[in-house]
GROMACS .gro file of C-alpha atoms in nm:
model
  397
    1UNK     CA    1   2.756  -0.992  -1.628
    2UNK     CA    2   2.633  -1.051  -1.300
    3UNK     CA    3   2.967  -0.865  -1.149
    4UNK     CA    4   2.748  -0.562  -1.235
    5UNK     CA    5   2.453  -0.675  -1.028
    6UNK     CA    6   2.514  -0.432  -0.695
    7UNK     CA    7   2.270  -0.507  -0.448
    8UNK     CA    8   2.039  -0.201  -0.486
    9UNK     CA    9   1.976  -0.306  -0.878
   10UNK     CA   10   1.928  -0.670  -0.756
   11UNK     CA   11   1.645  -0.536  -0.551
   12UNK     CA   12   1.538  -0.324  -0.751
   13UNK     CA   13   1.490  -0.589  -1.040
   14UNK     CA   14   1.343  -0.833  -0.795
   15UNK     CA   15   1.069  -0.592  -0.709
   16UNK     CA   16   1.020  -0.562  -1.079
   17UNK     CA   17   1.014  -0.970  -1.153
   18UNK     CA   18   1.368  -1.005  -1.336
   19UNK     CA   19   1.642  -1.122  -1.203
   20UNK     CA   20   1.938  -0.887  -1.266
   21UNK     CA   21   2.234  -1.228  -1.261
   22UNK     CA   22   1.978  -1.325  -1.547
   23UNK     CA   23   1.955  -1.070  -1.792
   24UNK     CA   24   2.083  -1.113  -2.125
   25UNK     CA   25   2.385  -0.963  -2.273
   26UNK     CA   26   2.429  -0.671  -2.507
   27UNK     CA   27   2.110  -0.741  -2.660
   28UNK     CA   28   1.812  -0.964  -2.588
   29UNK     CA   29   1.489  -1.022  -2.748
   30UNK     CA   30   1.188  -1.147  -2.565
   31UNK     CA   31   0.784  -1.255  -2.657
   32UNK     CA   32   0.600  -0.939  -2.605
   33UNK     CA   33   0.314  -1.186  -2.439
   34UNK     CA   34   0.519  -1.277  -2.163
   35UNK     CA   35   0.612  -0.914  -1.998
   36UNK     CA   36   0.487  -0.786  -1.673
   37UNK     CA   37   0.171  -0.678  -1.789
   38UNK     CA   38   0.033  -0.562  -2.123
   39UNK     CA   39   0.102  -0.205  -2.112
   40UNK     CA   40   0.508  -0.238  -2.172
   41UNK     CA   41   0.438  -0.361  -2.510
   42UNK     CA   42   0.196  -0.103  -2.575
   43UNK     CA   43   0.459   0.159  -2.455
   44UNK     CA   44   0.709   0.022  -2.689
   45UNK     CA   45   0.529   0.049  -2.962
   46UNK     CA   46   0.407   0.377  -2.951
   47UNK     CA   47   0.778   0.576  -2.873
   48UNK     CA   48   0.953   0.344  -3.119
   49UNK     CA   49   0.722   0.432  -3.355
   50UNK     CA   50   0.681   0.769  -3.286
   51UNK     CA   51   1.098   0.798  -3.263
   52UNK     CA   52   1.143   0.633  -3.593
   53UNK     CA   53   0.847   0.838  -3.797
   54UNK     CA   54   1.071   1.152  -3.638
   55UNK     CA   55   1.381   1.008  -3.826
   56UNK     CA   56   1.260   0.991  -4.116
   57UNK     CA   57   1.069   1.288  -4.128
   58UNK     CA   58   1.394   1.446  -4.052
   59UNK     CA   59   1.590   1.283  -4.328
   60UNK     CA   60   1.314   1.361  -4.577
   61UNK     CA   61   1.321   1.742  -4.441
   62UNK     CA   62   1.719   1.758  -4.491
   63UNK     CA   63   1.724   1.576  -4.825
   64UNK     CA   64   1.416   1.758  -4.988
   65UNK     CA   65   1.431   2.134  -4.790
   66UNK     CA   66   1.818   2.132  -4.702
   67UNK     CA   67   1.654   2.176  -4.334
   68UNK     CA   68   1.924   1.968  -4.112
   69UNK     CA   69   1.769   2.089  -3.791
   70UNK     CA   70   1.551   1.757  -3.715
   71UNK     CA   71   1.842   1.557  -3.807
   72UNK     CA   72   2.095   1.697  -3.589
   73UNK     CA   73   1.824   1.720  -3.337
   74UNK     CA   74   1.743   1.337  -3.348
   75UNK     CA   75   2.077   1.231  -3.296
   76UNK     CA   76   2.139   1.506  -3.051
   77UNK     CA   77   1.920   1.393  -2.800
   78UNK     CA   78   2.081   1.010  -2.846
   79UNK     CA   79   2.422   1.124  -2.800
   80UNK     CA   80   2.257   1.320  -2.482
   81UNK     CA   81   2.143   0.956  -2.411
   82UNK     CA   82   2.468   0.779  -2.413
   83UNK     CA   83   2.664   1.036  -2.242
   84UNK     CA   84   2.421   1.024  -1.955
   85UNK     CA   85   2.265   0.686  -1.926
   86UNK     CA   86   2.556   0.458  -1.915
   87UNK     CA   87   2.705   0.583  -1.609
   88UNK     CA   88   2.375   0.564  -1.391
   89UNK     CA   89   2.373   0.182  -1.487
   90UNK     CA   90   2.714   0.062  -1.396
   91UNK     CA   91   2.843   0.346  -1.183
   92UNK     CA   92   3.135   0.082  -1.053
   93UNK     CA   93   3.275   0.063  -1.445
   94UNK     CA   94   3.292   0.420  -1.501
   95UNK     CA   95   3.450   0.451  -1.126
   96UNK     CA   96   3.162   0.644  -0.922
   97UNK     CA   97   3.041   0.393  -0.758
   98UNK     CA   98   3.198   0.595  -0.422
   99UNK     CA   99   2.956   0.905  -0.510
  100UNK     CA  100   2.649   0.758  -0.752
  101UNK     CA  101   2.458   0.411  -0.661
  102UNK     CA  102   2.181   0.263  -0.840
  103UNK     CA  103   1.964   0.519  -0.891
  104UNK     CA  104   1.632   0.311  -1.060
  105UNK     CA  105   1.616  -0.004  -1.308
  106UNK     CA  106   1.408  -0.035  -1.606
  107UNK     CA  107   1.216  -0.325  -1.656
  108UNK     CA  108   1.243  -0.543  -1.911
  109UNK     CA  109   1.135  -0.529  -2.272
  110UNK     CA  110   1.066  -0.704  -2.551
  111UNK     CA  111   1.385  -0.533  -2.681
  112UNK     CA  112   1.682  -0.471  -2.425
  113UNK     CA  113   2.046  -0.402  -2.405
  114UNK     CA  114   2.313  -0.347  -2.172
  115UNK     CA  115   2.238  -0.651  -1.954
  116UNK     CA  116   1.874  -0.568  -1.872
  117UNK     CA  117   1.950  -0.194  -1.850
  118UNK     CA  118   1.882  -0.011  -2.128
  119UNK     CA  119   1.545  -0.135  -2.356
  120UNK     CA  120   1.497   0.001  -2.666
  121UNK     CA  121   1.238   0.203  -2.620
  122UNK     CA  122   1.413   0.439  -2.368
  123UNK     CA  123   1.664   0.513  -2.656
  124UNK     CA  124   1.378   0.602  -2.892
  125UNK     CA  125   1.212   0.847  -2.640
  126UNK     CA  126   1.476   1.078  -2.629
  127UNK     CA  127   1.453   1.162  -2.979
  128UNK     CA  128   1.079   1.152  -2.976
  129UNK     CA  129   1.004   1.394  -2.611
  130UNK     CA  130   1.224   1.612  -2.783
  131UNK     CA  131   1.103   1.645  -3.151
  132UNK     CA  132   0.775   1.670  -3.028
  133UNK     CA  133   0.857   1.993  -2.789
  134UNK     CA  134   1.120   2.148  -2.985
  135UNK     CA  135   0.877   2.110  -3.365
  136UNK     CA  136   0.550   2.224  -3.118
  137UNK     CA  137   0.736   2.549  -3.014
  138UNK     CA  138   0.924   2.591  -3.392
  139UNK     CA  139   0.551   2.610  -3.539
  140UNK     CA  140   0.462   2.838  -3.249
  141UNK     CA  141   0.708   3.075  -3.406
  142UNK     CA  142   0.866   3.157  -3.064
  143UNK     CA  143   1.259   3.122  -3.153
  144UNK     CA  144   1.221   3.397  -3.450
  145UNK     CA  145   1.024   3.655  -3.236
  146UNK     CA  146   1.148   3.585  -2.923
  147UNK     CA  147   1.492   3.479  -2.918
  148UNK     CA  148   1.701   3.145  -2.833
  149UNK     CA  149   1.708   3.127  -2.448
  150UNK     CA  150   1.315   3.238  -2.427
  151UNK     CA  151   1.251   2.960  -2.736
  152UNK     CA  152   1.470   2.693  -2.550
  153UNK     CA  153   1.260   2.737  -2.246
  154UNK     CA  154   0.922   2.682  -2.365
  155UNK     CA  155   1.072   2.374  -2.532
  156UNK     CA  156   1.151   2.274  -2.212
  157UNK     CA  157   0.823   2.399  -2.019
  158UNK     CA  158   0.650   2.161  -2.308
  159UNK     CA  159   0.883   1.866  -2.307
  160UNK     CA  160   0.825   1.866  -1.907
  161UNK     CA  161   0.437   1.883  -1.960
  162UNK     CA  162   0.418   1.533  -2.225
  163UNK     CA  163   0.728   1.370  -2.036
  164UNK     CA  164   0.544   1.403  -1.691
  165UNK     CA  165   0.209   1.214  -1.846
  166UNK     CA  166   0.515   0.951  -1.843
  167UNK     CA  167   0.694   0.984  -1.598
  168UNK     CA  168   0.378   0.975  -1.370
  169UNK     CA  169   0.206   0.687  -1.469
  170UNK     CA  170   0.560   0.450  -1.488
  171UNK     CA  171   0.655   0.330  -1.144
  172UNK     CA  172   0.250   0.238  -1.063
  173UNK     CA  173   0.249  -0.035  -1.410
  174UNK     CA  174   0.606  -0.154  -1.353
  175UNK     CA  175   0.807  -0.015  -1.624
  176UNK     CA  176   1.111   0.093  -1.399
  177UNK     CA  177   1.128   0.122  -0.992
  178UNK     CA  178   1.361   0.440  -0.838
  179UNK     CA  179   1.555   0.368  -0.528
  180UNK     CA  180   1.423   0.546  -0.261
  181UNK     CA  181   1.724   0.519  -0.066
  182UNK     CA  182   1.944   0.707  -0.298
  183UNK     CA  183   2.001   1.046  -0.201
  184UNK     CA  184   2.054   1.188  -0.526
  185UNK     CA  185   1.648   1.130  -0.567
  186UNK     CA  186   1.530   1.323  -0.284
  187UNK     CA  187   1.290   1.471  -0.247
  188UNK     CA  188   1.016   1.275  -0.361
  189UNK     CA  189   0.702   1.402  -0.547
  190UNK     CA  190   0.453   1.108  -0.513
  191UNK     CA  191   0.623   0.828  -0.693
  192UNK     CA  192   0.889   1.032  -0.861
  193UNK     CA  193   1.190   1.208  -0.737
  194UNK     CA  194   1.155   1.605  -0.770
  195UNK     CA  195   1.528   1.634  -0.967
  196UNK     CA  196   1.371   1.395  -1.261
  197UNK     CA  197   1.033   1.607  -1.234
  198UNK     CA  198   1.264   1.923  -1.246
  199UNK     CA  199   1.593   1.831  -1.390
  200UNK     CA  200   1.525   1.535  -1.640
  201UNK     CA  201   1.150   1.664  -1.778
  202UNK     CA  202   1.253   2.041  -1.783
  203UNK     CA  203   1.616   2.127  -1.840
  204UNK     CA  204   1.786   1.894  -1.998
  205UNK     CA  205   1.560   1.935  -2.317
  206UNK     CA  206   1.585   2.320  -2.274
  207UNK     CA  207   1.952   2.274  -2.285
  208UNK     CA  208   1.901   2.011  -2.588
  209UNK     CA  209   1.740   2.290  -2.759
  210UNK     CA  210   1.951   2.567  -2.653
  211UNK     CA  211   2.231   2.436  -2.831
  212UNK     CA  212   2.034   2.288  -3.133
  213UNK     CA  213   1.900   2.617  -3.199
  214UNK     CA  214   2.250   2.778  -3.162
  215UNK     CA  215   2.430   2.591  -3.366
  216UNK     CA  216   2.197   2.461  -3.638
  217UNK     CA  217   1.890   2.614  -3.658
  218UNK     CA  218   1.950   2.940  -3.631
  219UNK     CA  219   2.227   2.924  -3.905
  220UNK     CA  220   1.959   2.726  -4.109
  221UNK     CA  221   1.724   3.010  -4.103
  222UNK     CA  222   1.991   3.240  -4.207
  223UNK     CA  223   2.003   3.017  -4.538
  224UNK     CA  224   2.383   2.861  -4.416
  225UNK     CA  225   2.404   2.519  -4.594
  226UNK     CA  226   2.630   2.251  -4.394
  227UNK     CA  227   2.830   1.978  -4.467
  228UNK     CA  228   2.850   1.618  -4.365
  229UNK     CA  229   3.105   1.675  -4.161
  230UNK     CA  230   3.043   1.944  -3.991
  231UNK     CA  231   2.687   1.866  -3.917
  232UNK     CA  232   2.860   1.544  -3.704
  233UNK     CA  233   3.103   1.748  -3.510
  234UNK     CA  234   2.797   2.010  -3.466
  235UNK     CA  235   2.586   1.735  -3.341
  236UNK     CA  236   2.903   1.568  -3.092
  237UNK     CA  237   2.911   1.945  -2.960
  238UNK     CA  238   2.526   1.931  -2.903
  239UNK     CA  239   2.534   1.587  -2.733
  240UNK     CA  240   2.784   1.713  -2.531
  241UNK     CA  241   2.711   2.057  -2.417
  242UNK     CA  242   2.361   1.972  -2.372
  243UNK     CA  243   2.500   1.737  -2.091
  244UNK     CA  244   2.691   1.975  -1.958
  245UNK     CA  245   2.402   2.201  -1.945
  246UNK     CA  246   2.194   1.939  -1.747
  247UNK     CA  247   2.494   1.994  -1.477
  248UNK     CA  248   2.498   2.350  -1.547
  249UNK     CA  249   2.122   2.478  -1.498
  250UNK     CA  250   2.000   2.319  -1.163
  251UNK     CA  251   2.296   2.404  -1.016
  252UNK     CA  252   2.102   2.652  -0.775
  253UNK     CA  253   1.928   2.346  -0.618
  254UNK     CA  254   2.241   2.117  -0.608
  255UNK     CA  255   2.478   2.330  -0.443
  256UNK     CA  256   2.273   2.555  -0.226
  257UNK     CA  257   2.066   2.257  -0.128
  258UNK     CA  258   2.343   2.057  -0.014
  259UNK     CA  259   2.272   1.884   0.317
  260UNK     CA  260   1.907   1.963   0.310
  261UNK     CA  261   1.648   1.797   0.103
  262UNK     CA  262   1.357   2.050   0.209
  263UNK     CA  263   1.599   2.329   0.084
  264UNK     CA  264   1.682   2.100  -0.230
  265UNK     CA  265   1.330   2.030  -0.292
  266UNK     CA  266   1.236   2.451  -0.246
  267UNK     CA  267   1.521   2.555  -0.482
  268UNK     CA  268   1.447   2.302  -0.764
  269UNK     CA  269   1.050   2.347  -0.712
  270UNK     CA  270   1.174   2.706  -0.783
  271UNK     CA  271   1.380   2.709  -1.142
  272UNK     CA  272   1.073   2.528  -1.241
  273UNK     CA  273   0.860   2.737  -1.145
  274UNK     CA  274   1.012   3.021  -1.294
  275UNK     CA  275   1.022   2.838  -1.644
  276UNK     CA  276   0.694   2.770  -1.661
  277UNK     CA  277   0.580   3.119  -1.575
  278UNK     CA  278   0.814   3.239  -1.849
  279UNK     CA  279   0.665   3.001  -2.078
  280UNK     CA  280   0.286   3.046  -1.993
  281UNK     CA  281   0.302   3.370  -2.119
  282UNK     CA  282   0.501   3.366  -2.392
  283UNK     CA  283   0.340   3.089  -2.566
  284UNK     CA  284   0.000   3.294  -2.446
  285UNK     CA  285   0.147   3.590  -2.650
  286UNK     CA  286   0.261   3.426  -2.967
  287UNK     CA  287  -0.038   3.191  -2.969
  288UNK     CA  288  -0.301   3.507  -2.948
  289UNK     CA  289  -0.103   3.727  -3.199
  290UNK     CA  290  -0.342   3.877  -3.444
  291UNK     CA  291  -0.254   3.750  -3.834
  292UNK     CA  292  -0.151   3.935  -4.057
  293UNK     CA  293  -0.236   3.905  -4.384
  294UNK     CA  294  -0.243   3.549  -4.584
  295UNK     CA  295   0.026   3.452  -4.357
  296UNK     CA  296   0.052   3.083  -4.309
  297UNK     CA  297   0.285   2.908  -4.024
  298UNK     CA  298   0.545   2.674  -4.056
  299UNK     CA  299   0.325   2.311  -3.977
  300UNK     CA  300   0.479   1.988  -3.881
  301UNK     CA  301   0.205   1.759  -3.946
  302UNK     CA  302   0.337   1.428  -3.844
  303UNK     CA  303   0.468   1.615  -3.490
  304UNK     CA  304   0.083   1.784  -3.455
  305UNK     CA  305  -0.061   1.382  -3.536
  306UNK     CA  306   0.172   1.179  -3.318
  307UNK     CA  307   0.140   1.415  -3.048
  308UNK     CA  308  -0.231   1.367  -3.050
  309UNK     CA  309  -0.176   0.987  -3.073
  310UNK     CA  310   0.089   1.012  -2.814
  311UNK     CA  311  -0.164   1.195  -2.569
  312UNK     CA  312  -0.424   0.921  -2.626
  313UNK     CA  313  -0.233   0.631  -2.596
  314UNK     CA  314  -0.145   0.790  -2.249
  315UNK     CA  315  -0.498   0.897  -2.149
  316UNK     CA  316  -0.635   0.503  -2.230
  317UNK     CA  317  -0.284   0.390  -1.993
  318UNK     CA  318  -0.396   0.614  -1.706
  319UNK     CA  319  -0.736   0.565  -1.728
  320UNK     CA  320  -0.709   0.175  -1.711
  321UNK     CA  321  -0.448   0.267  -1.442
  322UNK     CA  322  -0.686   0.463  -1.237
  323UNK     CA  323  -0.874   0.181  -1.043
  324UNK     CA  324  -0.542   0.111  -0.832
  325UNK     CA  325  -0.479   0.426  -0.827
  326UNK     CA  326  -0.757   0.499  -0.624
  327UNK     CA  327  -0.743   0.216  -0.416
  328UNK     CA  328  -0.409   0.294  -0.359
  329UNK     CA  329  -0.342   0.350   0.053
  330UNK     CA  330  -0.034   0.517   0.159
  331UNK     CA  331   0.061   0.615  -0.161
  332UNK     CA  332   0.062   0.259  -0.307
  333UNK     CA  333  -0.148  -0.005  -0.515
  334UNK     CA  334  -0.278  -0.290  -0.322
  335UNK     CA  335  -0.046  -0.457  -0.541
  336UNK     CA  336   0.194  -0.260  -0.361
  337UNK     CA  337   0.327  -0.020  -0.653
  338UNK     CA  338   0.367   0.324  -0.564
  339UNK     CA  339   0.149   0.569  -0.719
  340UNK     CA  340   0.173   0.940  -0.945
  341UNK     CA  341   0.065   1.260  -0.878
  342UNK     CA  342  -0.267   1.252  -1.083
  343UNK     CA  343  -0.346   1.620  -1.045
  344UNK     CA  344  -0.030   1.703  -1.172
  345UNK     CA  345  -0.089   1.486  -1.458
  346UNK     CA  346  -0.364   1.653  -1.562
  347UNK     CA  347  -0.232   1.960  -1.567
  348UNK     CA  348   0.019   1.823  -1.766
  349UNK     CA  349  -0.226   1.713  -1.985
  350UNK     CA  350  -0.401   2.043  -2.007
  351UNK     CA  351  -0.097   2.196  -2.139
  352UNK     CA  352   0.022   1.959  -2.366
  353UNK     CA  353  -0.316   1.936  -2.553
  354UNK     CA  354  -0.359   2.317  -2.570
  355UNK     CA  355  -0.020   2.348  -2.694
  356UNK     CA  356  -0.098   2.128  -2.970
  357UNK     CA  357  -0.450   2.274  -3.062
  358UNK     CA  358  -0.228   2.624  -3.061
  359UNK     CA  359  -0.040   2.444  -3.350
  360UNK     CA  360  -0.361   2.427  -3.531
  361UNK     CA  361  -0.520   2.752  -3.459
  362UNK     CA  362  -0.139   3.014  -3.406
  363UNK     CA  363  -0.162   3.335  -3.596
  364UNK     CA  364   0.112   3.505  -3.753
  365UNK     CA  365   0.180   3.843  -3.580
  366UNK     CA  366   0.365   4.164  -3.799
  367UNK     CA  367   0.735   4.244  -3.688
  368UNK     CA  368   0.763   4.548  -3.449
  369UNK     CA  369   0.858   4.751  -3.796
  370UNK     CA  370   0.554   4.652  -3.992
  371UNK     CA  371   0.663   4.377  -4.148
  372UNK     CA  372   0.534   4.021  -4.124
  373UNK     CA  373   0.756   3.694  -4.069
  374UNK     CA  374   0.676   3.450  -4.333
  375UNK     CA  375   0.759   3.055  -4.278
  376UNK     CA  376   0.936   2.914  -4.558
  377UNK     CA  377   1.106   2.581  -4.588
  378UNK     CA  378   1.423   2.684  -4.482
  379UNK     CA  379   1.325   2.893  -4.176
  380UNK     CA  380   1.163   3.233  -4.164
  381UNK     CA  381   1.161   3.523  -4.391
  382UNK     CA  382   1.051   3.880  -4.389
  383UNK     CA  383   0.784   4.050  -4.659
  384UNK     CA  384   0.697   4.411  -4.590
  385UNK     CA  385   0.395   4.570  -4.722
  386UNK     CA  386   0.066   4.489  -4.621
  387UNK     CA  387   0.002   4.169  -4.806
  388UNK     CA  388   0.176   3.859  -4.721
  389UNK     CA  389   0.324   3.566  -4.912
  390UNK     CA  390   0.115   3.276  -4.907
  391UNK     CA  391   0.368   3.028  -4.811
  392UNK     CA  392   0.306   2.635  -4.815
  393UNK     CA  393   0.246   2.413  -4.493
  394UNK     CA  394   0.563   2.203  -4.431
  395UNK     CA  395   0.394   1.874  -4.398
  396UNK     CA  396   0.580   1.569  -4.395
  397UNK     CA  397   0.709   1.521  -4.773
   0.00000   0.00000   0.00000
């Protein structure tokens, strides 16, 4: 479809080393071998793995606990996907090509759609980011003691800290190029524009799990049992809302930073700022919360694994990565690629890896009435009394 090809993806795919009037059609399958350089395929394999371990953990969980929560959060974050990504690829189809232009182009993969848009592996780490932040926080216990909007905001504050490992370390090894021209991602932070930092890493996975947790999870907890049908429509609504949300929450930045990208940049630098400050100490609190009893947490095992193999896959990228990176000049390779924020990154790492090892280590707290909250496999119950009910890890079945 090389109608589609404006001139900024052209560009953009010629700095990658595709050709955009060349790219297959809805799907296209190529050698692994022949990519850009060895780290796309090793990319792939690790988020489509990780995704599709995630699904089937969560149909195991629904069919053998009556636990639809990882089910309708899967599919939540892909309908999140294809409300979103569509329109930032062929703004001229879905008639904003007046307001949005080419905003950045993936490379390609051994497995892409949408005319060299969309590979496969950006659908599968949707579903991954946010299993992997949303399960890390569940097993943190942070929903039950401390409520939906605090719980949906350290999902986010944790989703931001493994996407930005990511989101980093991308643009220097070639798996996607942002336009630098486009207003819409100014200003940048090193190699990456501050609203996906902010907006893409932070809120649009708190507002994923806002709604998951509102309309699913709590209800699960409370021992409601849903149908087919209504888990579909609940996950439409999710898909939905959650975009909406992503409009919703950095709305500070985008209208009061109108006109200014300093004042932009201040205001968005802000909301996420204020998350994470919210979630530092919460997950602080629930993490250091004396046990009570026998008390065992709800555990995730494959989510505590693949986040560990997620974090080193990600530590061997950047570390091969790092040679450029320090030769970089200007803020690019001598290759010419443009380079992450490494310090950032490793805070990023700092928090994802304690958050996991908090997984391993949590302690169960009593209620503020003397109670304890006892993980069970369909949510969270109550025991009073000073001994606990030893309660089974969850592990995948």
């Amino acid at each position: 479809m090389s109608e589609l090809c404006t001139a900024t993806f052209a560009d953009l795919a010629a700095r990658l080393g595709f050709s955009c009037g060349e790219a297959g059609g809805l799907i296209e399958f190529r050698n692994p071998a022949a990519l850009e350089n060895w780290t796309l395929p090793v990319l792939e394999v690790t988020i489509v793995l990780g995704s599709v371990l995630a699904l089937i953990y969560a149909i195991l969980r629904l069919r053998r606990h009556g636990d639809p929560t990882n089910l309708v959060l899967w599919f939540g974050a892909t309908a999140y996907l294809f409300v979103i990504e569509p329109p930032l690829y062929f703004p001229s189809a879905f008639g904003i090509a007046d307001h949005v232009d080419t905003m950045f182009a993936h490379n390609v993969f051994t497995v892409d759609f949408l005319w060299g848009r969309l590979p496969l592996y950006i659908i599968a780490i949707y579903p991954l980011m946010a299993t992997l932040a949303y399960e890390l926080v569940r097993m943190l216990g942070i929903f039950q003691r401390h409520g939906l909007l605090v719980g949906a905001a350290c999902v986010g504050f944790v989703h931001h800290a493994f996407y930005e490992i990511f989101d980093q370390l991308g643009p220097q090894l070639r798996w996607w190029e942002w336009s630098l021209h486009n207003p819409i991602n100014q200003p940048m932070f090193d190699s990456v524009p501050l609203p996906s930092v902010v907006v893409f890493a932070a809120l649009w996975p708190m507002s994923l799990a806002l709604c998951v947790r509102y309309f699913v999870g709590r209800h699960v907890d409370a021992g409601t049992k849903f149908t087919g049908p209504q888990l579909v429509s609940r996950t439409v609504v999710i898909g939905l809302l959650a975009s909406a949300g992503t409009f919703v929450l950095p709305l500070p930045a985008t209208v009061f930073g109108m006109g200014s990208d300093s004042v932009r940049g201040f205001l968005y630098a802000a909301e996420l700022l204020v998350l994470s400050v919210i979630a530092v100490v919460v997950l602080y609190r629930q993490w250091s919360a004396p046990r009570s009893g026998s008390a065992e947490v709800y555990r995730n095992r494959l989510v505590q694994w693949y986040a560990l193999v997620y974090l080193t896959v990600f530590a061997l990228l950047w570390i091969t990565a790092l040679p450029d990176y320090f030769d970089a000049a200007a803020g690019r390779t001598p290759h010419g690629d443009p380079v992450g924020n490494l310090w950032y990154t490793i805070g990023c790492f700092v928090i994802a890896i304690a958050t996991v090892l908090a997984t391993f280590l949590v302690r169960q707290g009593k209620s503020d009435d003397g109670g304890t909250e006892q993980p069970s496999a369909r949510g969270y119950q109550r025991t009073d009394g000073e001994q606990g009910v030893r309660v089974a890890e969850q592990e995948l079945p």
